[in-house]
Amino acid sequence: FMAFDPPSSRKKVVRKRGASPEAEEPKPGKRKTVMRRDGGMSADFDGEDRRRAREARFTQYNAMVQAREARPNFRVTKLAYTPASVDIDLALIPACEGTCQALEKDYLRLTTAPDPATIRPEPVLKKALAHVLGRYETKDNPYHYLCGQLKSIRQDLTVQRIYNMFTVEVYELAATMALQYGDQAEFNQSQSNLMPLYSQGLVKSQDRLYEFKAYRLLYTCLMGARDELNRELAELPLLSQGDRDRPEIRHAMKVVQAWTQGNYIRFNKLYSQAPNSGKQVMNLFRRVICESVYPKLLKPYRPTPIPVDYIKDVLFPFNAEYKQFPTGEDMWEDFVKTKQFVFVPGSSQDLDTKKCLANFSKVQEEQSHNPGFS
């Protein structure tokens, strides 16, 4: 039973003369009430085509949901047709068990599904790591060779979903080696992969765990990654008092405090006191530190001249031994050339702070407009 309003309250539809009710088409998506010739009323919500299209969309969506639920945790779609120029995310490839027995293998990015014949199983990878470690200790092999061998080992571990103590050992060695050779990209990748492994309880040594936690604090602080640094700092209260009092953790916290406060004199003193490979981590950001500190050293003295040795002592107290990278002295000479130092007339030791700041601003502007400028 449906109650209708009295005829007097109904809104009549005005049609053109000679037009039939069937010719009146409602607007899409809107309900339109029309009066039939027999005095009744009918409602047309949507056209037939729109109803069919909506039904097709729901059918397609339901099919996608069912396919997703039936799919495994990984996603692999048409790897055989992947263009050679596109890299494959190793996390999306199904695990496979390798059969390769070679100790040495060049690192190549995967562009197709991995072939088990080219993947080394864990026992072979352990022998390969020992082989690379022996080559590393002899110090007769170039870094790019050692790095490539370690990357191929890590790739084989990822493809086979091997995450255990051996994986931790590989990443720790790769991070340590990258620090000694000043390879920031490889160090960042290795230490970033170590943190999830540590969180799963894969810790070989508590000393190594907190050593890399300290490296993480130093790296995120000097990198300017505030979100990551805040996450790391938020986890420190969860540690025991004894762990927070470890020398490497205390040193890293002091460095973070000195850097955020702009206390560069204390920062340099902490650099000289860094435990383990803390100096190498801080050395990764020497250019960034110099670019940030240099104008701050000049501005308080402007226009008073200052000794050039003061700038050098503050910016370049670094004496770490790099094997294939510039020494602190080389970087200082390069810094002097690129920043266009201006000395006071009649002196070769005192800098004209006003003109030096003007040149620094000019160089910064050129670098912003020309990313390749150095």
CSV table of C-alpha atoms in Angstrom, one decimal:
chain,number,residue,atom,x,y,z
A,1,PHE,CA,0.0,0.0,0.0
A,2,MET,CA,1.4,3.4,-1.0
A,3,ALA,CA,-0.1,6.7,0.0
A,4,PHE,CA,-0.1,9.5,-2.6
A,5,ASP,CA,-0.6,13.1,-2.1
A,6,PRO,CA,-3.9,14.6,-3.3
A,7,PRO,CA,-4.0,15.5,-7.0
A,8,SER,CA,-4.0,19.2,-6.2
A,9,SER,CA,-0.6,18.9,-4.6
A,10,ARG,CA,1.1,17.0,-7.3
A,11,LYS,CA,3.6,18.8,-9.5
A,12,LYS,CA,2.6,18.3,-13.1
A,13,VAL,CA,5.2,17.9,-15.7
A,14,VAL,CA,5.0,20.4,-18.5
A,15,ARG,CA,5.7,19.0,-21.9
A,16,LYS,CA,5.9,20.4,-25.3
A,17,ARG,CA,2.8,20.2,-27.4
A,18,GLY,CA,2.6,16.9,-29.2
A,19,ALA,CA,5.3,15.2,-27.0
A,20,SER,CA,4.5,11.9,-25.5
A,21,PRO,CA,5.4,10.7,-22.0
A,22,GLU,CA,7.8,8.1,-23.5
A,23,ALA,CA,9.8,10.9,-25.1
A,24,GLU,CA,10.6,12.5,-21.7
A,25,GLU,CA,14.0,11.2,-20.7
A,26,PRO,CA,15.1,11.8,-17.0
A,27,LYS,CA,18.4,13.4,-16.3
A,28,PRO,CA,21.1,10.9,-15.4
A,29,GLY,CA,21.4,10.1,-11.8
A,30,LYS,CA,18.2,11.9,-10.7
A,31,ARG,CA,14.8,10.6,-9.8
A,32,LYS,CA,12.1,11.9,-12.0
A,33,THR,CA,8.4,11.3,-11.4
A,34,VAL,CA,6.1,11.4,-14.4
A,35,MET,CA,2.3,11.0,-14.7
A,36,ARG,CA,0.9,8.2,-16.9
A,37,ARG,CA,-2.1,8.6,-19.1
A,38,ASP,CA,-4.1,6.4,-16.9
A,39,GLY,CA,-3.7,8.9,-14.0
A,40,GLY,CA,-1.1,6.8,-12.1
A,41,MET,CA,2.6,7.7,-11.4
A,42,SER,CA,5.9,6.0,-12.2
A,43,ALA,CA,9.5,6.7,-11.1
A,44,ASP,CA,12.5,6.3,-13.3
A,45,PHE,CA,15.7,6.4,-11.3
A,46,ASP,CA,18.3,5.8,-14.0
A,47,GLY,CA,18.5,4.8,-17.6
A,48,GLU,CA,19.0,1.2,-18.6
A,49,ASP,CA,22.5,1.9,-19.8
A,50,ARG,CA,23.6,3.4,-16.6
A,51,ARG,CA,22.3,0.5,-14.6
A,52,ARG,CA,24.2,-2.0,-16.8
A,53,ALA,CA,27.4,0.0,-16.4
A,54,ARG,CA,27.0,0.1,-12.6
A,55,GLU,CA,26.4,-3.6,-12.5
A,56,ALA,CA,29.5,-4.2,-14.6
A,57,ARG,CA,31.6,-2.1,-12.3
A,58,PHE,CA,30.5,-4.0,-9.2
A,59,THR,CA,31.2,-7.3,-11.0
A,60,GLN,CA,34.7,-6.2,-12.0
A,61,TYR,CA,35.4,-5.0,-8.4
A,62,ASN,CA,34.2,-8.3,-6.9
A,63,ALA,CA,36.5,-10.2,-9.3
A,64,MET,CA,39.5,-8.1,-8.3
A,65,VAL,CA,38.8,-8.7,-4.6
A,66,GLN,CA,38.6,-12.4,-5.1
A,67,ALA,CA,41.7,-12.5,-7.2
A,68,ARG,CA,43.6,-10.5,-4.5
A,69,GLU,CA,42.5,-12.8,-1.7
A,70,ALA,CA,43.6,-15.9,-3.7
A,71,ARG,CA,47.0,-14.3,-4.5
A,72,PRO,CA,50.1,-15.1,-2.3
A,73,ASN,CA,51.8,-12.5,-0.3
A,74,PHE,CA,54.1,-11.6,-3.1
A,75,ARG,CA,53.0,-10.0,-6.4
A,76,VAL,CA,54.6,-11.1,-9.7
A,77,THR,CA,53.0,-10.2,-12.9
A,78,LYS,CA,54.4,-11.1,-16.3
A,79,LEU,CA,58.0,-11.0,-15.4
A,80,ALA,CA,59.0,-12.5,-18.7
A,81,TYR,CA,57.7,-9.4,-20.4
A,82,THR,CA,59.4,-6.9,-18.1
A,83,PRO,CA,61.5,-4.4,-20.2
A,84,ALA,CA,65.2,-4.7,-19.7
A,85,SER,CA,65.5,-1.1,-18.6
A,86,VAL,CA,63.1,-1.7,-15.6
A,87,ASP,CA,64.5,-3.1,-12.4
A,88,ILE,CA,62.6,-5.7,-10.5
A,89,ASP,CA,61.8,-5.3,-6.8
A,90,LEU,CA,63.4,-8.3,-5.1
A,91,ALA,CA,60.7,-8.3,-2.4
A,92,LEU,CA,58.0,-9.0,-5.1
A,93,ILE,CA,59.8,-12.1,-6.5
A,94,PRO,CA,58.8,-15.6,-5.2
A,95,ALA,CA,61.6,-17.3,-3.2
A,96,CYS,CA,63.7,-19.7,-5.0
A,97,GLU,CA,66.5,-22.1,-4.1
A,98,GLY,CA,69.7,-21.6,-5.9
A,99,THR,CA,72.0,-24.3,-7.3
A,100,CYS,CA,75.0,-22.2,-8.5
A,101,GLN,CA,78.4,-23.3,-7.0
A,102,ALA,CA,80.6,-20.3,-8.0
A,103,LEU,CA,82.4,-18.4,-5.3
A,104,GLU,CA,82.7,-15.2,-7.3
A,105,LYS,CA,79.8,-13.6,-9.2
A,106,ASP,CA,79.4,-10.2,-10.6
A,107,TYR,CA,76.5,-8.1,-9.4
A,108,LEU,CA,73.9,-7.4,-12.0
A,109,ARG,CA,70.5,-5.8,-11.4
A,110,LEU,CA,67.6,-8.2,-12.0
A,111,THR,CA,65.3,-7.4,-14.9
A,112,THR,CA,63.7,-10.8,-15.2
A,113,ALA,CA,62.7,-13.6,-12.8
A,114,PRO,CA,65.9,-15.0,-11.3
A,115,ASP,CA,67.3,-18.3,-12.7
A,116,PRO,CA,68.1,-20.8,-9.9
A,117,ALA,CA,71.1,-21.8,-11.9
A,118,THR,CA,72.6,-18.4,-11.3
A,119,ILE,CA,71.7,-18.2,-7.6
A,120,ARG,CA,74.0,-19.6,-4.9
A,121,PRO,CA,72.6,-21.4,-1.9
A,122,GLU,CA,73.5,-20.5,1.6
A,123,PRO,CA,76.4,-22.9,2.1
A,124,VAL,CA,78.1,-21.6,-1.1
A,125,LEU,CA,77.4,-18.0,0.0
A,126,LYS,CA,79.2,-18.6,3.3
A,127,LYS,CA,82.3,-19.8,1.4
A,128,ALA,CA,82.0,-16.8,-0.9
A,129,LEU,CA,81.9,-14.4,2.0
A,130,ALA,CA,85.0,-16.1,3.5
A,131,HIS,CA,86.6,-15.7,0.1
A,132,VAL,CA,85.8,-12.0,-0.1
A,133,LEU,CA,86.9,-11.4,3.4
A,134,GLY,CA,90.3,-13.0,2.6
A,135,ARG,CA,90.6,-10.7,-0.4
A,136,TYR,CA,89.7,-7.7,1.8
A,137,GLU,CA,92.3,-8.5,4.4
A,138,THR,CA,95.1,-8.7,1.8
A,139,LYS,CA,94.3,-5.1,0.8
A,140,ASP,CA,95.3,-5.8,-2.8
A,141,ASN,CA,91.9,-5.6,-4.4
A,142,PRO,CA,90.0,-2.5,-5.4
A,143,TYR,CA,87.0,-1.5,-3.5
A,144,HIS,CA,84.6,-1.7,-6.4
A,145,TYR,CA,85.4,-5.4,-6.7
A,146,LEU,CA,84.9,-6.1,-3.0
A,147,CYS,CA,81.7,-4.0,-3.0
A,148,GLY,CA,80.3,-5.8,-6.1
A,149,GLN,CA,81.0,-9.2,-4.6
A,150,LEU,CA,79.2,-8.3,-1.4
A,151,LYS,CA,76.2,-6.9,-3.3
A,152,SER,CA,75.9,-10.1,-5.3
A,153,ILE,CA,75.9,-12.1,-2.0
A,154,ARG,CA,73.2,-9.8,-0.6
A,155,GLN,CA,71.1,-10.2,-3.7
A,156,ASP,CA,71.3,-14.0,-3.5
A,157,LEU,CA,70.2,-13.9,0.1
A,158,THR,CA,67.2,-11.6,-0.7
A,159,VAL,CA,66.0,-13.7,-3.6
A,160,GLN,CA,66.1,-16.8,-1.5
A,161,ARG,CA,64.5,-15.1,1.5
A,162,ILE,CA,67.4,-15.9,3.8
A,163,TYR,CA,67.2,-13.7,6.9
A,164,ASN,CA,69.4,-15.1,9.7
A,165,MET,CA,72.6,-14.5,11.6
A,166,PHE,CA,74.6,-15.0,8.4
A,167,THR,CA,72.6,-12.2,6.7
A,168,VAL,CA,73.5,-9.9,9.6
A,169,GLU,CA,77.1,-10.8,9.3
A,170,VAL,CA,77.1,-9.9,5.6
A,171,TYR,CA,75.4,-6.5,6.1
A,172,GLU,CA,77.7,-5.6,9.0
A,173,LEU,CA,80.8,-6.4,6.9
A,174,ALA,CA,79.4,-4.4,4.0
A,175,ALA,CA,78.6,-1.4,6.3
A,176,THR,CA,82.1,-1.5,7.9
A,177,MET,CA,83.8,-1.7,4.6
A,178,ALA,CA,81.8,1.1,3.1
A,179,LEU,CA,82.8,3.3,6.1
A,180,GLN,CA,86.4,2.7,5.6
A,181,TYR,CA,86.2,3.6,1.9
A,182,GLY,CA,83.8,6.6,2.4
A,183,ASP,CA,81.0,5.1,0.4
A,184,GLN,CA,77.9,6.8,1.8
A,185,ALA,CA,75.4,5.1,-0.4
A,186,GLU,CA,76.5,1.6,0.4
A,187,PHE,CA,76.8,2.4,4.1
A,188,ASN,CA,73.3,3.8,4.2
A,189,GLN,CA,71.8,0.8,2.4
A,190,SER,CA,73.6,-1.7,4.7
A,191,GLN,CA,72.8,0.0,8.0
A,192,SER,CA,69.2,0.6,6.9
A,193,ASN,CA,68.8,-3.2,6.3
A,194,LEU,CA,70.4,-4.1,9.6
A,195,MET,CA,67.9,-2.3,11.7
A,196,PRO,CA,64.9,-4.5,10.8
A,197,LEU,CA,67.1,-7.6,11.3
A,198,TYR,CA,68.1,-6.4,14.7
A,199,SER,CA,64.5,-5.7,15.6
A,200,GLN,CA,63.7,-9.4,14.8
A,201,GLY,CA,66.2,-10.5,17.4
A,202,LEU,CA,68.9,-11.4,14.9
A,203,VAL,CA,71.8,-10.0,17.1
A,204,LYS,CA,75.2,-11.7,17.0
A,205,SER,CA,76.7,-9.3,19.5
A,206,GLN,CA,75.3,-6.7,21.8
A,207,ASP,CA,78.4,-4.6,21.2
A,208,ARG,CA,77.8,-4.6,17.5
A,209,LEU,CA,74.1,-3.8,18.0
A,210,TYR,CA,74.7,-0.6,19.9
A,211,GLU,CA,77.6,0.3,17.7
A,212,PHE,CA,75.3,0.4,14.7
A,213,LYS,CA,72.6,2.1,16.8
A,214,ALA,CA,75.1,4.9,17.5
A,215,TYR,CA,76.0,5.1,13.8
A,216,ARG,CA,72.3,5.4,13.0
A,217,LEU,CA,72.0,8.3,15.4
A,218,LEU,CA,75.0,10.1,13.9
A,219,TYR,CA,73.9,9.4,10.3
A,220,THR,CA,70.3,10.6,10.7
A,221,CYS,CA,71.4,13.7,12.6
A,222,LEU,CA,74.0,14.9,10.1
A,223,MET,CA,71.8,13.8,7.2
A,224,GLY,CA,69.1,16.2,8.4
A,225,ALA,CA,66.5,13.4,8.5
A,226,ARG,CA,64.5,14.8,11.4
A,227,ASP,CA,61.7,12.2,11.3
A,228,GLU,CA,64.1,9.3,11.4
A,229,LEU,CA,66.2,11.0,14.1
A,230,ASN,CA,63.1,11.6,16.2
A,231,ARG,CA,62.1,7.9,15.9
A,232,GLU,CA,65.6,6.8,17.0
A,233,LEU,CA,65.5,9.2,19.9
A,234,ALA,CA,62.1,8.0,21.0
A,235,GLU,CA,63.4,4.5,21.3
A,236,LEU,CA,66.3,5.4,23.6
A,237,PRO,CA,64.1,5.6,26.8
A,238,LEU,CA,63.0,2.0,26.1
A,239,LEU,CA,66.6,0.9,26.6
A,240,SER,CA,68.0,0.0,30.0
A,241,GLN,CA,70.1,2.4,31.9
A,242,GLY,CA,73.2,0.3,31.3
A,243,ASP,CA,72.6,0.3,27.5
A,244,ARG,CA,72.0,4.1,27.5
A,245,ASP,CA,75.3,4.5,29.3
A,246,ARG,CA,77.3,2.7,26.7
A,247,PRO,CA,80.2,4.9,25.4
A,248,GLU,CA,79.0,4.9,21.8
A,249,ILE,CA,75.4,5.8,22.7
A,250,ARG,CA,76.5,8.6,25.0
A,251,HIS,CA,78.9,10.0,22.5
A,252,ALA,CA,76.2,9.9,19.7
A,253,MET,CA,73.8,11.8,22.0
A,254,LYS,CA,76.4,14.4,22.7
A,255,VAL,CA,77.1,14.9,19.0
A,256,VAL,CA,73.3,15.2,18.3
A,257,GLN,CA,73.1,17.9,21.0
A,258,ALA,CA,76.1,19.8,19.9
A,259,TRP,CA,75.0,19.8,16.2
A,260,THR,CA,71.5,20.9,16.9
A,261,GLN,CA,72.7,23.7,19.2
A,262,GLY,CA,75.2,24.9,16.7
A,263,ASN,CA,78.1,24.3,19.1
A,264,TYR,CA,80.8,23.5,16.4
A,265,ILE,CA,83.8,23.8,18.8
A,266,ARG,CA,82.3,21.0,21.0
A,267,PHE,CA,81.3,19.1,17.8
A,268,ASN,CA,85.0,19.0,16.7
A,269,LYS,CA,86.1,17.9,20.2
A,270,LEU,CA,83.5,15.1,20.0
A,271,TYR,CA,84.8,14.2,16.6
A,272,SER,CA,88.2,13.5,18.0
A,273,GLN,CA,86.7,11.4,20.8
A,274,ALA,CA,84.5,9.2,18.6
A,275,PRO,CA,84.6,5.5,19.4
A,276,ASN,CA,84.7,2.6,16.9
A,277,SER,CA,84.2,4.0,13.4
A,278,GLY,CA,82.3,7.1,14.5
A,279,LYS,CA,84.8,9.4,12.8
A,280,GLN,CA,84.2,7.7,9.5
A,281,VAL,CA,80.5,8.3,9.8
A,282,MET,CA,81.0,12.0,10.5
A,283,ASN,CA,83.5,12.2,7.7
A,284,LEU,CA,80.8,11.2,5.2
A,285,PHE,CA,79.3,14.6,5.8
A,286,ARG,CA,82.4,16.8,5.8
A,287,ARG,CA,81.3,18.8,2.8
A,288,VAL,CA,77.8,19.3,4.2
A,289,ILE,CA,79.3,20.4,7.6
A,290,CYS,CA,81.6,22.9,5.9
A,291,GLU,CA,78.8,24.3,3.7
A,292,SER,CA,76.7,24.8,6.8
A,293,VAL,CA,79.3,26.1,9.3
A,294,TYR,CA,81.4,28.4,7.0
A,295,PRO,CA,78.9,31.3,6.7
A,296,LYS,CA,78.1,31.1,10.4
A,297,LEU,CA,81.7,31.5,11.3
A,298,LEU,CA,82.0,34.7,9.2
A,299,LYS,CA,78.8,36.5,10.1
A,300,PRO,CA,79.6,37.3,13.8
A,301,TYR,CA,82.9,38.9,12.8
A,302,ARG,CA,81.7,40.9,9.8
A,303,PRO,CA,83.3,43.3,8.8
A,304,THR,CA,86.3,42.5,11.1
A,305,PRO,CA,89.0,40.3,9.4
A,306,ILE,CA,89.6,36.8,10.9
A,307,PRO,CA,92.6,34.5,10.5
A,308,VAL,CA,92.2,31.9,7.8
A,309,ASP,CA,93.8,29.3,10.1
A,310,TYR,CA,90.8,29.7,12.4
A,311,ILE,CA,88.4,28.7,9.6
A,312,LYS,CA,90.6,25.7,8.7
A,313,ASP,CA,90.9,24.5,12.3
A,314,VAL,CA,87.1,24.6,12.8
A,315,LEU,CA,86.1,23.2,9.4
A,316,PHE,CA,88.8,20.6,8.8
A,317,PRO,CA,90.0,18.9,11.9
A,318,PHE,CA,89.4,15.6,10.0
A,319,ASN,CA,92.4,13.3,9.8
A,320,ALA,CA,90.8,9.9,9.0
A,321,GLU,CA,92.8,7.8,6.6
A,322,TYR,CA,90.9,7.4,3.4
A,323,LYS,CA,92.1,4.8,1.0
A,324,GLN,CA,90.7,6.1,-2.3
A,325,PHE,CA,89.2,9.4,-1.3
A,326,PRO,CA,90.6,12.9,-0.7
A,327,THR,CA,92.3,13.7,2.5
A,328,GLY,CA,91.4,16.6,4.7
A,329,GLU,CA,94.2,18.7,3.3
A,330,ASP,CA,93.0,18.1,-0.3
A,331,MET,CA,89.5,19.0,0.7
A,332,TRP,CA,90.7,22.2,2.3
A,333,GLU,CA,92.5,23.3,-0.9
A,334,ASP,CA,89.4,22.5,-2.9
A,335,PHE,CA,87.2,24.4,-0.5
A,336,VAL,CA,89.5,27.5,-0.7
A,337,LYS,CA,89.2,27.5,-4.5
A,338,THR,CA,85.4,27.0,-4.7
A,339,LYS,CA,84.5,29.5,-2.0
A,340,GLN,CA,86.7,32.2,-3.5
A,341,PHE,CA,88.5,33.5,-0.4
A,342,VAL,CA,89.3,37.2,-0.3
A,343,PHE,CA,92.1,38.4,1.9
A,344,VAL,CA,92.6,41.8,3.4
A,345,PRO,CA,94.9,44.0,1.3
A,346,GLY,CA,98.5,43.5,2.4
A,347,SER,CA,97.8,40.3,4.2
A,348,SER,CA,97.8,36.6,3.3
A,349,GLN,CA,96.4,35.3,6.6
A,350,ASP,CA,93.4,37.5,7.4
A,351,LEU,CA,90.1,37.1,5.5
A,352,ASP,CA,87.9,39.9,4.5
A,353,THR,CA,84.7,38.6,6.0
A,354,LYS,CA,82.3,40.9,4.1
A,355,LYS,CA,83.7,40.0,0.7
A,356,CYS,CA,84.0,36.3,1.6
A,357,LEU,CA,80.3,36.2,2.5
A,358,ALA,CA,79.4,37.9,-0.7
A,359,ASN,CA,81.4,35.4,-2.7
A,360,PHE,CA,79.8,32.5,-0.7
A,361,SER,CA,76.3,33.7,-1.5
A,362,LYS,CA,77.2,34.1,-5.2
A,363,VAL,CA,78.6,30.5,-5.3
A,364,GLN,CA,75.5,29.2,-3.6
A,365,GLU,CA,73.3,30.9,-6.0
A,366,GLU,CA,75.2,29.5,-9.0
A,367,GLN,CA,75.0,26.0,-7.5
A,368,SER,CA,71.2,26.3,-7.1
A,369,HIS,CA,70.8,27.3,-10.7
A,370,ASN,CA,73.3,24.8,-12.0
A,371,PRO,CA,73.2,21.5,-10.2
A,372,GLY,CA,76.3,20.3,-11.9
A,373,PHE,CA,78.3,23.3,-10.8
A,374,SER,CA,81.0,22.6,-8.3
